[in-house]
Amino acid sequence: MAFTLLFPDFDILRDPNRCIKCRVCERQCANEVHQYDEEHDIMLADENKCVDCQRCVTLCPTKALRICENEQVFRKNANWRAQTIKEIYRQAESGGVLLSSMGNPEPFPVYWDKTLINASQVTNPSIDPLREPMETKVFLGKKPEMIERSADGTLKTELTPQLELKVPLMFSAMSFGSISYNAHKSLAMAATELGICYNTGEGGLHEDFYQYGKNTIVQVASGRFGVHKGYLEAGAAIEIKMGQGAKPGIGGHLPGTKIVGEVSRTRMIPEGSDAISPAPHHDIYSIEDLRQLVYSLKEATRYAKPIIVKVAAVHNIAAIASGIARSGADIIAIDGFRGGTGAAPTRIRDNVGIPIELALASVDARLREEGIRNSVSLVVGGSIRSSADVVKAIALGADACYIATAALLAMGCHLCRSCQAGKCNWGIATQQPDLVKRVNPDIAAPRLVNLITAWGHEIKELLGGMGINSIEALRGNRLMLRGIGLNEKELSILGIAHAGE
Amino acid sequence: MKRVYVNEEWCLGCRLCEYHCAFANSGKTHMASALMNVKIRPNIRVEDDGKVCYAVSCRHCEEPLCVTSCITGALTRENGVITIDGARCVGCFTCVLSCPYGCVRPTGQGAMQKCELCLTNGGVPRCVIGCPNNAIVFEER
Ligand code: SF4
Ligand code: SF4
């Protein structure tokens, strides 16, 4: 067929009273949308290729550009939405699995937005964080059941390794390969300055980044890419990735085109070969098997580092977490179904898994019921969008939160959700040298530091308002939350009362 | 003394510096009105061979060949900044020939022009402010 049934998603509006034909847009768009027509001295655009990343809009010096939704419509149909029809056209053309990136964009309920935070009035004083000390530091890891001291007061109880964070936030796993060298470096620099951690993902650790080891979580995933003794020893903690919120139940696939130069070296696989992470770890089919890997990693690093087990939030997450808590893991990381990805089959991203809010509430409750809540710390991710989400997560029982999408946004990401194409105009999800350049860590790292610092201030304000002066005192304090517009079942899973109760 | 330096590592070849330079020296207040349908003559230029790109602008040399070669004394170096007095320039092009960086150019209206570090445009070079990637810096080295 010589034509496509698809029409462009976007319209490119160029104000002729502003455009000075500088061709900056043309040079900046890796999708080759803009083009200067010498013969007629005009700028042209092929909107079919536009992904609405807004790189051109941002850099156009006269602000002549606007990317708008294409007003072209299909006849209205509540069942067959435009997107559904377009996906069918696309598959009829390609015969392939639909791929997407970043988090689930479908309008499922966001429980953070249906939860409200308490504040002190009259009977219990609120605290002003600008005048009084406020503790946002947290320690992640197994906590002792009791503390024993010898006669002179020194500690007799042997403490297990802990991960210390100045604020209860970490940058979650994004591999070098899925994101660029400069994006990775920016995360590492920012985590170091902030006294938090970033996470290598399963792409190994580039030799230049060993210097950030104290603030690095090194990941061991099913593909075991880039894993060796030095790598394990380099990090502050080791994370075993069992699952990812954006694509529970399936593995990963970084196409050979992205396995170039340093990425191939760091992953320890040949250039041009596809990096395929199997769906399961082929040596883990039970909690006992998981325990073996947990202890192998502890053994390899002389019991000096906490071990994190990361899983996707799925239907029976509470039972899974209970098993993990008994596997010897120090920290459980749960990734909700709105978590991002560099590429996932669309149907899986949009239909598999459960919201992190519900998963967190049920896991925390289950571990408490079983009396094993203190044997692990809980870290949650999968669309933590603001400091308010962080505070709500902690009140629901989390020890800390993982953020990634918010971090990418701070570095310039516009959520165009085209990471899988490898041509990220913002230099983040790409390995193309001319694009990678676009993230200058000297600009991006301070932006990340600003974001987390701002959230830190806001967390203190929210804590102070509740009359609480430390994260520790908020953890699992569900009395500080009320639901709004939630049904009985949702309230009971979240373990919170309704507003007004 | 502060000078304009370009870090090739971060230059994107977007050429925004060229347009900010042309705008800064246009005397107009709106870029669109300054540069609409104008063939710009910026003092900073991006060299790009498709693989490597970087912006080049006047180094304000300690021993400036352009100043030495100028036959009318239109080019002078004062407090480390080389400026040109358009009224004295006779358009002989000697400076254009002698600058090893190609940073003195004709205005198209007789006299020559060159980067004067935006001394009269607010003091901070506009190419530096307009660079989206911190590739152009104005600093002491
Ligand atoms: S960047 Fe803006 S001013 Fe320059 S050519 Fe594109 S639309 Fe026109
Ligand atoms: S893909 Fe991005 S840079 Fe290219 S036209 Fe669209 S919004 Fe502009």
Coordinates of N, CA, C and O and ligand atoms in Angstrom, one line a residue, chain A residues 14 18-26 34 43 56 59-65, ligand 1:
Chain A
R14 N 4.3 27.4 13.2 CA 5.4 28.2 13.2 C 4.9 29.6 12.9 O 4.3 29.9 11.9
R18 N 7.5 35.6 13.6 CA 8.7 35.5 14.5 C 9.8 34.7 13.9 O 11.0 34.9 14.3
C19 N 9.5 33.7 13.1 CA 10.6 32.9 12.6 C 11.6 33.7 11.8 O 11.3 34.4 10.9
I20 N 12.9 33.5 12.2 CA 14.0 34.3 11.5 C 14.8 33.3 10.7 O 15.9 33.7 10.2
K21 N 14.3 32.1 10.5 CA 14.9 31.1 9.6 C 16.4 30.8 10.1 O 17.3 30.8 9.2
C22 N 16.6 30.8 11.4 CA 17.9 30.5 11.9 C 18.3 29.0 11.7 O 19.4 28.7 11.9
R23 N 17.3 28.2 11.5 CA 17.5 26.8 11.3 C 17.9 26.0 12.6 O 18.4 24.9 12.5
V24 N 17.8 26.7 13.7 CA 18.2 26.0 15.0 C 17.3 24.8 15.2 O 17.8 23.7 15.5
C25 N 16.0 24.9 14.9 CA 15.1 23.8 15.0 C 15.5 22.6 14.1 O 15.5 21.5 14.6
E26 N 15.9 22.9 13.0 CA 16.3 21.9 12.0 C 17.6 21.2 12.5 O 17.6 19.9 12.5
H34 N 12.1 19.4 10.9 CA 12.2 20.7 10.2 C 13.2 20.7 9.1 O 14.2 20.0 9.1
M43 N 10.9 27.7 6.1 CA 11.1 26.6 6.9 C 9.9 25.6 6.7 O 8.7 26.1 6.8
C56 N 12.9 21.6 19.9 CA 12.9 22.8 19.0 C 12.2 24.0 19.7 O 12.6 25.1 19.5
L59 N 14.4 25.6 22.2 CA 15.6 26.3 21.7 C 15.4 27.4 20.7 O 16.2 28.2 20.4
C60 N 14.2 27.4 20.1 CA 13.9 28.4 19.1 C 14.1 29.8 19.8 O 13.4 30.1 20.7
P61 N 15.0 30.6 19.2 CA 15.4 31.9 19.9 C 14.3 32.9 19.9 O 14.3 33.8 20.7
T62 N 13.3 32.8 19.0 CA 12.3 33.8 18.9 C 10.9 33.3 19.4 O 9.9 33.9 19.3
K63 N 10.9 32.0 19.9 CA 9.7 31.4 20.4 C 8.6 31.4 19.3 O 7.5 31.7 19.5
A64 N 9.1 31.0 18.1 CA 8.2 31.0 17.0 C 7.4 29.7 16.9 O 6.4 29.6 16.1
L65 N 7.8 28.7 17.7 CA 7.2 27.4 17.5 C 6.2 26.9 18.5 O 6.4 27.3 19.7
Ligands
SF4_1 S1 14.4 27.8 15.5 FE1 12.6 29.2 15.5 S2 13.3 31.0 14.4 FE2 14.8 29.4 14.0 S3 14.1 28.6 12.1 FE3 13.2 27.3 13.7 S4 11.2 28.2 14.0 FE4 12.4 29.7 12.8

